PDB file of C-alpha atoms in Angstrom:
ATOM      1  CA  MET R   1      73.979  35.780  43.366  1.00  0.00           C
ATOM      2  CA  THR R   2      74.230  35.121  47.049  1.00  0.00           C
ATOM      3  CA  SER R   3      75.206  37.882  48.755  1.00  0.00           C
ATOM      4  CA  GLN R   4      77.866  37.912  51.497  1.00  0.00           C
ATOM      5  CA  ALA R   5      77.286  38.859  55.411  1.00  0.00           C
ATOM      6  CA  PRO R   6      79.719  41.434  55.989  1.00  0.00           C
ATOM      7  CA  VAL R   7      82.487  40.782  57.697  1.00  0.00           C
ATOM      8  CA  LEU R   8      81.944  41.884  61.566  1.00  0.00           C
ATOM      9  CA  LEU R   9      85.623  43.204  62.638  1.00  0.00           C
ATOM     10  CA  PRO R  10      86.721  42.788  66.221  1.00  0.00           C
ATOM     11  CA  VAL R  11      86.246  46.008  68.765  1.00  0.00           C
ATOM     12  CA  LYS R  12      89.439  46.439  70.645  1.00  0.00           C
ATOM     13  CA  ARG R  13      87.688  47.843  73.723  1.00  0.00           C
ATOM     14  CA  SER R  14      90.385  49.340  75.952  1.00  0.00           C
ATOM     15  CA  ASN R  15      91.719  48.831  79.468  1.00  0.00           C
ATOM     16  CA  PRO R  16      90.125  50.267  81.988  1.00  0.00           C
ATOM     17  CA  ARG R  17      92.958  49.753  84.475  1.00  0.00           C
ATOM     18  CA  THR R  18      95.214  51.180  81.748  1.00  0.00           C
ATOM     19  CA  LYS R  19      92.803  54.584  81.857  1.00  0.00           C
ATOM     20  CA  ARG R  20      92.607  55.193  84.720  1.00  0.00           C
ATOM     21  CA  TRP R  21      96.732  54.793  84.922  1.00  0.00           C
ATOM     22  CA  GLY R  22      96.519  57.267  82.316  1.00  0.00           C
ATOM     23  CA  VAL R  23      94.055  59.659  84.168  1.00  0.00           C
ATOM     24  CA  LEU R  24      96.471  59.621  87.083  1.00  0.00           C
ATOM     25  CA  VAL R  25      99.630  60.367  85.386  1.00  0.00           C
ATOM     26  CA  GLY R  26      97.493  63.076  83.972  1.00  0.00           C
ATOM     27  CA  ALA R  27      96.360  64.524  86.909  1.00  0.00           C
ATOM     28  CA  VAL R  28      99.619  64.369  88.867  1.00  0.00           C
ATOM     29  CA  PHE R  29     101.544  66.161  85.727  1.00  0.00           C
ATOM     30  CA  LEU R  30      98.927  68.651  85.737  1.00  0.00           C
ATOM     31  CA  VAL R  31      98.975  69.177  89.718  1.00  0.00           C
ATOM     32  CA  ILE R  32     102.368  69.560  89.400  1.00  0.00           C
ATOM     33  CA  VAL R  33     102.587  72.050  86.975  1.00  0.00           C
ATOM     34  CA  VAL R  34      99.707  74.065  89.026  1.00  0.00           C
ATOM     35  CA  LEU R  35     101.218  74.180  91.644  1.00  0.00           C
ATOM     36  CA  GLY R  36     104.949  74.933  90.108  1.00  0.00           C
ATOM     37  CA  ALA R  37     103.628  77.888  88.758  1.00  0.00           C
ATOM     38  CA  VAL R  38     101.603  79.524  91.746  1.00  0.00           C
ATOM     39  CA  PHE R  39     104.001  78.707  93.942  1.00  0.00           C
ATOM     40  CA  ALA R  40     106.892  79.584  91.449  1.00  0.00           C
ATOM     41  CA  PRO R  41     109.009  82.360  93.817  1.00  0.00           C
ATOM     42  CA  TRP R  42     109.891  79.616  95.873  1.00  0.00           C
ATOM     43  CA  VAL R  43     110.263  76.770  93.422  1.00  0.00           C
ATOM     44  CA  ALA R  44     112.398  77.936  91.285  1.00  0.00           C
ATOM     45  CA  PRO R  45     116.042  78.647  91.566  1.00  0.00           C
ATOM     46  CA  TYR R  46     117.045  81.805  89.982  1.00  0.00           C
ATOM     47  CA  PRO R  47     114.584  84.294  88.554  1.00  0.00           C
ATOM     48  CA  PRO R  48     113.363  84.136  85.189  1.00  0.00           C
ATOM     49  CA  SER R  49     114.715  87.007  83.560  1.00  0.00           C
ATOM     50  CA  ALA R  50     118.287  86.745  85.150  1.00  0.00           C
ATOM     51  CA  VAL R  51     121.005  87.220  83.185  1.00  0.00           C
ATOM     52  CA  ASP R  52     124.233  84.740  82.950  1.00  0.00           C
ATOM     53  CA  LEU R  53     126.764  85.587  80.631  1.00  0.00           C
ATOM     54  CA  LEU R  54     129.425  82.787  81.537  1.00  0.00           C
ATOM     55  CA  SER R  55     127.306  80.376  80.944  1.00  0.00           C
ATOM     56  CA  VAL R  56     125.273  81.504  77.600  1.00  0.00           C
ATOM     57  CA  ASN R  57     123.802  77.753  76.173  1.00  0.00           C
ATOM     58  CA  SER R  58     124.819  75.476  78.688  1.00  0.00           C
ATOM     59  CA  GLY R  59     123.353  71.473  78.562  1.00  0.00           C
ATOM     60  CA  PRO R  60     121.713  70.538  81.494  1.00  0.00           C
ATOM     61  CA  SER R  61     123.740  70.474  84.994  1.00  0.00           C
ATOM     62  CA  LEU R  62     123.411  70.404  88.562  1.00  0.00           C
ATOM     63  CA  GLU R  63     123.693  74.525  88.928  1.00  0.00           C
ATOM     64  CA  HIS R  64     121.158  74.500  85.813  1.00  0.00           C
ATOM     65  CA  LEU R  65     119.117  71.617  85.203  1.00  0.00           C
ATOM     66  CA  LEU R  66     117.588  72.424  81.689  1.00  0.00           C
ATOM     67  CA  GLY R  67     120.648  74.322  80.730  1.00  0.00           C
ATOM     68  CA  THR R  68     120.786  77.723  79.233  1.00  0.00           C
ATOM     69  CA  ASP R  69     119.427  79.819  76.518  1.00  0.00           C
ATOM     70  CA  ALA R  70     121.526  82.636  74.190  1.00  0.00           C
ATOM     71  CA  LEU R  71     121.766  84.711  77.072  1.00  0.00           C
ATOM     72  CA  GLY R  72     122.270  82.543  79.891  1.00  0.00           C
ATOM     73  CA  ARG R  73     118.984  82.470  81.865  1.00  0.00           C
ATOM     74  CA  ASP R  74     117.989  79.443  83.750  1.00  0.00           C
ATOM     75  CA  ILE R  75     115.237  77.071  81.591  1.00  0.00           C
ATOM     76  CA  PHE R  76     113.637  75.640  84.770  1.00  0.00           C
ATOM     77  CA  SER R  77     112.862  78.455  86.031  1.00  0.00           C
ATOM     78  CA  ARG R  78     111.623  80.332  82.889  1.00  0.00           C
ATOM     79  CA  MET R  79     109.730  77.494  82.317  1.00  0.00           C
ATOM     80  CA  ILE R  80     107.850  77.823  85.384  1.00  0.00           C
ATOM     81  CA  TYR R  81     107.808  81.102  85.515  1.00  0.00           C
ATOM     82  CA  GLY R  82     106.190  80.610  81.691  1.00  0.00           C
ATOM     83  CA  ALA R  83     103.584  78.664  82.959  1.00  0.00           C
ATOM     84  CA  ARG R  84     101.762  81.279  85.068  1.00  0.00           C
ATOM     85  CA  THR R  85     100.371  82.818  81.723  1.00  0.00           C
ATOM     86  CA  ALA R  86     100.152  79.399  80.118  1.00  0.00           C
ATOM     87  CA  LEU R  87      97.958  77.582  81.727  1.00  0.00           C
ATOM     88  CA  ALA R  88      96.071  81.573  83.100  1.00  0.00           C
ATOM     89  CA  GLY R  89      95.121  82.428  79.580  1.00  0.00           C
ATOM     90  CA  PRO R  90      93.222  79.304  77.996  1.00  0.00           C
ATOM     91  CA  ALA R  91      91.727  78.741  81.461  1.00  0.00           C
ATOM     92  CA  PHE R  92      90.564  82.580  81.346  1.00  0.00           C
ATOM     93  CA  VAL R  93      89.005  81.786  77.748  1.00  0.00           C
ATOM     94  CA  VAL R  94      87.237  78.224  78.615  1.00  0.00           C
ATOM     95  CA  LEU R  95      85.654  80.231  81.221  1.00  0.00           C
ATOM     96  CA  LEU R  96      84.689  82.941  79.553  1.00  0.00           C
ATOM     97  CA  SER R  97      83.754  81.286  76.762  1.00  0.00           C
ATOM     98  CA  THR R  98      82.155  78.160  78.572  1.00  0.00           C
ATOM     99  CA  VAL R  99      79.945  80.459  80.924  1.00  0.00           C
ATOM    100  CA  LEU R 100      79.118  82.468  77.843  1.00  0.00           C
ATOM    101  CA  GLY R 101      78.336  79.630  75.553  1.00  0.00           C
ATOM    102  CA  LEU R 102      76.067  78.091  77.790  1.00  0.00           C
ATOM    103  CA  LEU R 103      73.479  81.395  78.575  1.00  0.00           C
ATOM    104  CA  LEU R 104      73.245  81.852  75.034  1.00  0.00           C
ATOM    105  CA  GLY R 105      72.832  78.253  74.074  1.00  0.00           C
ATOM    106  CA  LEU R 106      70.626  77.453  76.528  1.00  0.00           C
ATOM    107  CA  TRP R 107      68.350  80.637  75.836  1.00  0.00           C
ATOM    108  CA  ALA R 108      68.183  79.787  71.983  1.00  0.00           C
ATOM    109  CA  GLY R 109      67.728  75.705  72.724  1.00  0.00           C
ATOM    110  CA  TRP R 110      64.672  76.846  74.898  1.00  0.00           C
ATOM    111  CA  ALA R 111      63.008  79.690  73.774  1.00  0.00           C
ATOM    112  CA  GLY R 112      63.133  78.754  69.770  1.00  0.00           C
ATOM    113  CA  GLY R 113      62.111  81.177  67.094  1.00  0.00           C
ATOM    114  CA  ARG R 114      63.624  84.440  66.848  1.00  0.00           C
ATOM    115  CA  VAL R 115      65.890  84.269  69.346  1.00  0.00           C
ATOM    116  CA  ASP R 116      67.114  80.331  67.899  1.00  0.00           C
ATOM    117  CA  ALA R 117      67.190  82.261  65.014  1.00  0.00           C
ATOM    118  CA  VAL R 118      68.913  85.323  65.528  1.00  0.00           C
ATOM    119  CA  LEU R 119      71.499  83.805  68.072  1.00  0.00           C
ATOM    120  CA  GLY R 120      72.093  80.885  65.794  1.00  0.00           C
ATOM    121  CA  ARG R 121      73.271  83.537  62.707  1.00  0.00           C
ATOM    122  CA  ILE R 122      75.234  85.656  65.236  1.00  0.00           C
ATOM    123  CA  PHE R 123      77.432  82.414  66.508  1.00  0.00           C
ATOM    124  CA  ASP R 124      77.394  81.645  62.402  1.00  0.00           C
ATOM    125  CA  ILE R 125      79.391  84.681  61.371  1.00  0.00           C
ATOM    126  CA  VAL R 126      81.652  84.355  64.463  1.00  0.00           C
ATOM    127  CA  LEU R 127      82.573  80.972  63.929  1.00  0.00           C
ATOM    128  CA  ALA R 128      83.246  82.382  60.210  1.00  0.00           C
ATOM    129  CA  PHE R 129      86.426  84.359  61.998  1.00  0.00           C
ATOM    130  CA  PRO R 130      89.451  81.827  62.756  1.00  0.00           C
ATOM    131  CA  ALA R 131      90.037  82.425  66.877  1.00  0.00           C
ATOM    132  CA  LEU R 132      93.832  82.928  65.806  1.00  0.00           C
ATOM    133  CA  LEU R 133      92.850  85.590  63.122  1.00  0.00           C
ATOM    134  CA  LEU R 134      90.323  87.246  66.105  1.00  0.00           C
ATOM    135  CA  ALA R 135      93.408  87.638  68.946  1.00  0.00           C
ATOM    136  CA  ILE R 136      95.711  89.481  65.993  1.00  0.00           C
ATOM    137  CA  LEU R 137      92.865  91.800  65.001  1.00  0.00           C
ATOM    138  CA  ALA R 138      92.611  92.611  69.056  1.00  0.00           C
ATOM    139  CA  VAL R 139      96.212  92.881  69.149  1.00  0.00           C
ATOM    140  CA  ALA R 140      96.465  95.031  66.875  1.00  0.00           C
ATOM    141  CA  LEU R 141      93.751  97.605  68.115  1.00  0.00           C
ATOM    142  CA  PHE R 142      94.454  97.117  71.811  1.00  0.00           C
ATOM    143  CA  GLY R 143      98.543  96.259  71.560  1.00  0.00           C
ATOM    144  CA  LYS R 144      99.980  93.351  72.160  1.00  0.00           C
ATOM    145  CA  GLY R 145      99.840  91.211  76.236  1.00  0.00           C
ATOM    146  CA  LEU R 146      97.621  88.743  77.112  1.00  0.00           C
ATOM    147  CA  VAL R 147      93.795  90.837  78.024  1.00  0.00           C
ATOM    148  CA  ALA R 148      92.819  91.365  74.506  1.00  0.00           C
ATOM    149  CA  PRO R 149      93.602  87.761  72.369  1.00  0.00           C
ATOM    150  CA  VAL R 150      92.273  86.218  75.503  1.00  0.00           C
ATOM    151  CA  LEU R 151      89.067  88.319  75.207  1.00  0.00           C
ATOM    152  CA  ALA R 152      88.363  87.900  71.355  1.00  0.00           C
ATOM    153  CA  MET R 153      89.459  83.954  72.020  1.00  0.00           C
ATOM    154  CA  SER R 154      86.452  83.507  74.295  1.00  0.00           C
ATOM    155  CA  ILE R 155      84.431  85.408  71.799  1.00  0.00           C
ATOM    156  CA  ALA R 156      85.777  83.240  69.199  1.00  0.00           C
ATOM    157  CA  TYR R 157      84.942  79.935  71.134  1.00  0.00           C
ATOM    158  CA  THR R 158      81.285  81.039  72.750  1.00  0.00           C
ATOM    159  CA  PRO R 159      79.501  80.017  69.722  1.00  0.00           C
ATOM    160  CA  TYR R 160      81.172  76.337  69.840  1.00  0.00           C
ATOM    161  CA  ILE R 161      79.294  76.049  73.506  1.00  0.00           C
ATOM    162  CA  GLY R 162      76.471  78.136  72.543  1.00  0.00           C
ATOM    163  CA  ARG R 163      75.282  75.518  69.578  1.00  0.00           C
ATOM    164  CA  LEU R 164      76.647  72.753  71.093  1.00  0.00           C
ATOM    165  CA  THR R 165      74.092  73.738  74.268  1.00  0.00           C
ATOM    166  CA  ARG R 166      71.805  75.040  72.007  1.00  0.00           C
ATOM    167  CA  GLN R 167      71.186  71.252  69.930  1.00  0.00           C
ATOM    168  CA  LEU R 168      71.201  69.462  73.744  1.00  0.00           C
ATOM    169  CA  VAL R 169      68.774  71.807  75.344  1.00  0.00           C
ATOM    170  CA  ALA R 170      66.613  71.552  71.940  1.00  0.00           C
ATOM    171  CA  SER R 171      66.271  67.101  72.351  1.00  0.00           C
ATOM    172  CA  GLU R 172      66.360  67.680  76.177  1.00  0.00           C
ATOM    173  CA  LYS R 173      63.420  70.106  76.944  1.00  0.00           C
ATOM    174  CA  THR R 174      61.245  67.209  74.815  1.00  0.00           C
ATOM    175  CA  ARG R 175      61.760  64.495  77.048  1.00  0.00           C
ATOM    176  CA  GLN R 176      58.989  63.451  79.685  1.00  0.00           C
ATOM    177  CA  TYR R 177      60.685  64.769  82.743  1.00  0.00           C
ATOM    178  CA  VAL R 178      61.292  68.247  81.049  1.00  0.00           C
ATOM    179  CA  ALA R 179      57.121  67.491  80.812  1.00  0.00           C
ATOM    180  CA  ALA R 180      56.051  66.545  84.741  1.00  0.00           C
ATOM    181  CA  TYR R 181      57.762  69.130  85.448  1.00  0.00           C
ATOM    182  CA  ARG R 182      56.431  71.434  83.762  1.00  0.00           C
ATOM    183  CA  VAL R 183      53.043  69.550  85.461  1.00  0.00           C
ATOM    184  CA  GLN R 184      53.610  70.036  88.754  1.00  0.00           C
ATOM    185  CA  GLY R 185      54.626  74.003  87.997  1.00  0.00           C
ATOM    186  CA  PHE R 186      58.017  74.640  88.467  1.00  0.00           C
ATOM    187  CA  ALA R 187      58.727  77.991  86.000  1.00  0.00           C
ATOM    188  CA  ALA R 188      60.838  77.386  82.888  1.00  0.00           C
ATOM    189  CA  PRO R 189      63.704  78.577  84.139  1.00  0.00           C
ATOM    190  CA  TRP R 190      64.149  76.572  87.506  1.00  0.00           C
ATOM    191  CA  ILE R 191      63.396  73.674  84.881  1.00  0.00           C
ATOM    192  CA  ALA R 192      66.198  74.584  82.392  1.00  0.00           C
ATOM    193  CA  ILE R 193      68.942  75.444  84.350  1.00  0.00           C
ATOM    194  CA  ARG R 194      68.652  72.626  87.558  1.00  0.00           C
ATOM    195  CA  ALA R 195      67.291  70.215  85.459  1.00  0.00           C
ATOM    196  CA  VAL R 196      68.412  70.578  81.767  1.00  0.00           C
ATOM    197  CA  LEU R 197      71.501  72.166  82.566  1.00  0.00           C
ATOM    198  CA  PRO R 198      72.894  69.303  84.542  1.00  0.00           C
ATOM    199  CA  ASN R 199      72.218  66.309  81.936  1.00  0.00           C
ATOM    200  CA  ILE R 200      74.295  68.338  79.342  1.00  0.00           C
ATOM    201  CA  MET R 201      77.072  68.846  81.291  1.00  0.00           C
ATOM    202  CA  ARG R 202      79.015  65.744  80.341  1.00  0.00           C
ATOM    203  CA  VAL R 203      79.129  67.208  76.616  1.00  0.00           C
ATOM    204  CA  VAL R 204      80.013  70.436  77.273  1.00  0.00           C
ATOM    205  CA  GLY R 205      82.220  69.489  79.526  1.00  0.00           C
ATOM    206  CA  SER R 206      83.855  67.182  76.825  1.00  0.00           C
ATOM    207  CA  GLN R 207      83.802  70.245  74.316  1.00  0.00           C
ATOM    208  CA  ALA R 208      85.427  72.921  76.872  1.00  0.00           C
ATOM    209  CA  THR R 209      88.355  70.567  77.600  1.00  0.00           C
ATOM    210  CA  GLN R 210      89.537  70.427  73.953  1.00  0.00           C
ATOM    211  CA  ASN R 211      88.837  73.980  73.836  1.00  0.00           C
ATOM    212  CA  PHE R 212      91.252  74.601  76.050  1.00  0.00           C
ATOM    213  CA  GLY R 213      93.817  71.979  74.489  1.00  0.00           C
ATOM    214  CA  TYR R 214      92.881  74.556  70.753  1.00  0.00           C
ATOM    215  CA  VAL R 215      93.571  77.907  73.041  1.00  0.00           C
ATOM    216  CA  LEU R 216      96.629  76.783  74.953  1.00  0.00           C
ATOM    217  CA  VAL R 217      98.560  75.608  71.446  1.00  0.00           C
ATOM    218  CA  GLU R 218      96.784  79.169  69.621  1.00  0.00           C
ATOM    219  CA  LEU R 219      98.080  81.578  72.987  1.00  0.00           C
ATOM    220  CA  ALA R 220     101.148  79.961  72.683  1.00  0.00           C
ATOM    221  CA  ALA R 221     101.688  80.435  68.325  1.00  0.00           C
ATOM    222  CA  LEU R 222     100.451  84.406  69.038  1.00  0.00           C
ATOM    223  CA  SER R 223     103.397  84.686  71.721  1.00  0.00           C
ATOM    224  CA  PHE R 224     105.800  82.939  69.180  1.00  0.00           C
ATOM    225  CA  LEU R 225     104.581  85.342  66.389  1.00  0.00           C
ATOM    226  CA  GLY R 226     105.682  88.098  68.752  1.00  0.00           C
ATOM    227  CA  LEU R 227     102.215  89.345  69.728  1.00  0.00           C
ATOM    228  CA  GLY R 228     101.183  88.082  72.538  1.00  0.00           C
ATOM    229  CA  ILE R 229     103.453  88.402  76.100  1.00  0.00           C
ATOM    230  CA  GLN R 230     106.043  89.970  76.123  1.00  0.00           C
ATOM    231  CA  ALA R 231     109.598  89.830  76.825  1.00  0.00           C
ATOM    232  CA  PRO R 232     112.022  89.444  78.835  1.00  0.00           C
ATOM    233  CA  GLN R 233     108.377  87.913  80.810  1.00  0.00           C
ATOM    234  CA  ALA R 234     108.747  84.188  80.690  1.00  0.00           C
ATOM    235  CA  ASP R 235     105.840  82.616  78.533  1.00  0.00           C
ATOM    236  CA  TRP R 236     105.822  79.020  76.457  1.00  0.00           C
ATOM    237  CA  GLY R 237     105.187  80.516  73.062  1.00  0.00           C
ATOM    238  CA  SER R 238     107.778  83.218  73.066  1.00  0.00           C
ATOM    239  CA  MET R 239     110.606  80.666  74.775  1.00  0.00           C
ATOM    240  CA  ILE R 240     110.388  78.345  71.885  1.00  0.00           C
ATOM    241  CA  ASN R 241     110.880  81.864  69.160  1.00  0.00           C
ATOM    242  CA  GLU R 242     113.521  82.837  71.473  1.00  0.00           C
ATOM    243  CA  GLY R 243     115.186  78.798  71.416  1.00  0.00           C
ATOM    244  CA  GLN R 244     115.729  79.279  67.544  1.00  0.00           C
ATOM    245  CA  THR R 245     118.647  81.594  68.663  1.00  0.00           C
ATOM    246  CA  ALA R 246     120.398  78.892  70.462  1.00  0.00           C
ATOM    247  CA  LEU R 247     119.514  76.194  67.660  1.00  0.00           C
ATOM    248  CA  VAL R 248     122.803  77.471  65.206  1.00  0.00           C
ATOM    249  CA  SER R 249     125.085  77.023  68.324  1.00  0.00           C
ATOM    250  CA  GLY R 250     123.230  72.880  68.642  1.00  0.00           C
ATOM    251  CA  ASN R 251     121.663  73.830  71.748  1.00  0.00           C
ATOM    252  CA  PHE R 252     117.962  72.188  70.692  1.00  0.00           C
ATOM    253  CA  MET R 253     117.072  72.817  74.667  1.00  0.00           C
ATOM    254  CA  PRO R 254     115.430  76.194  74.545  1.00  0.00           C
ATOM    255  CA  ALA R 255     113.033  75.330  71.877  1.00  0.00           C
ATOM    256  CA  ILE R 256     112.370  71.376  72.199  1.00  0.00           C
ATOM    257  CA  ILE R 257     111.479  72.085  75.889  1.00  0.00           C
ATOM    258  CA  PRO R 258     108.639  74.375  76.254  1.00  0.00           C
ATOM    259  CA  SER R 259     107.662  72.411  72.601  1.00  0.00           C
ATOM    260  CA  VAL R 260     107.533  68.973  74.788  1.00  0.00           C
ATOM    261  CA  ALA R 261     105.417  71.150  77.734  1.00  0.00           C
ATOM    262  CA  VAL R 262     102.687  72.023  75.673  1.00  0.00           C
ATOM    263  CA  VAL R 263     102.219  68.822  74.512  1.00  0.00           C
ATOM    264  CA  LEU R 264     102.020  67.291  77.703  1.00  0.00           C
ATOM    265  CA  VAL R 265      99.714  69.662  79.128  1.00  0.00           C
ATOM    266  CA  VAL R 266      97.058  69.225  76.309  1.00  0.00           C
ATOM    267  CA  VAL R 267      97.307  65.557  76.052  1.00  0.00           C
ATOM    268  CA  ALA R 268      97.116  66.040  80.219  1.00  0.00           C
ATOM    269  CA  VAL R 269      94.260  67.745  80.273  1.00  0.00           C
ATOM    270  CA  ASN R 270      91.843  66.112  77.563  1.00  0.00           C
ATOM    271  CA  THR R 271      92.591  62.641  79.658  1.00  0.00           C
ATOM    272  CA  VAL R 272      91.788  64.196  83.015  1.00  0.00           C
ATOM    273  CA  GLY R 273      88.531  66.549  81.315  1.00  0.00           C
ATOM    274  CA  GLY R 274      87.241  63.970  79.311  1.00  0.00           C
ATOM    275  CA  TRP R 275      87.034  61.230  82.594  1.00  0.00           C
ATOM    276  CA  PHE R 276      85.683  64.193  84.653  1.00  0.00           C
ATOM    277  CA  SER R 277      83.351  64.535  82.385  1.00  0.00           C
ATOM    278  CA  ASP R 278      82.504  61.152  81.906  1.00  0.00           C
ATOM    279  CA  ARG R 279      81.990  60.888  86.053  1.00  0.00           C
ATOM    280  CA  LEU R 280      80.219  64.192  85.923  1.00  0.00           C
ATOM    281  CA  GLY R 281      77.330  62.529  83.133  1.00  0.00           C
ATOM    282  CA  ASP R 282      77.228  59.431  85.656  1.00  0.00           C
ATOM    283  CA  ARG R 283      76.374  61.193  88.397  1.00  0.00           C
ATOM    284  CA  ALA R 284      74.100  63.641  86.497  1.00  0.00           C
ATOM    285  CA  ALA R 285      72.343  60.688  84.897  1.00  0.00           C
TER     286      ALA R 285
END
């Protein structure tokens, strides 16, 4: 019996021009969202909590571009103000968890031995608890809001960066360029930070970008459950929760608009973050 060679299917390669357009569109969208959040008092046509009982659950119009909710509040204005908490929370979580994860992972991967074993067990213990569960526990202990969930999720997402950094550093420290630096008399901290760290930032940056999307969705879910940002402050997650009451009257805008915004921001961040990580990795190489 003669064995047949495996059939190789053609690999569909992504079009670089299409990828560049996707990155450009995502970057422009993120810039618009960030600028709108920063300059919300000057961009929003109405205060986010302004109630107009004569325009309850109204559709899109020249006066209200995205319509109004069950209390007559302008959805467009609340979306702009809600972008502040929707973006600030994940940004702080990603920043804190990435810095802490890089430091701990760099220490574990470079030192090895008992340090690596102890930090590895700590990472495993933290990873055993879902980030959203830790955020709910923090809310139960310290109260509702944004500070407690952000700190809890920063701790929960640190092992993702820490374990990845540890693996990359453990692999990089065996390479010849590290041995060359050691022969020249460079100190271990200098080699780890100035030589090894830039070579792993591409992969770490990709992980941090993905974490931003996960945290954005989880914080929105927390606000949706009523455990995050509290009324009357505008937040995309709480707006989805409040929009449920308008579904009875057939007004889908208060619930759909913030839901679509969350999805679009996650896609845009992943697209732009992936491109940035590639460029950072090429520069480091």
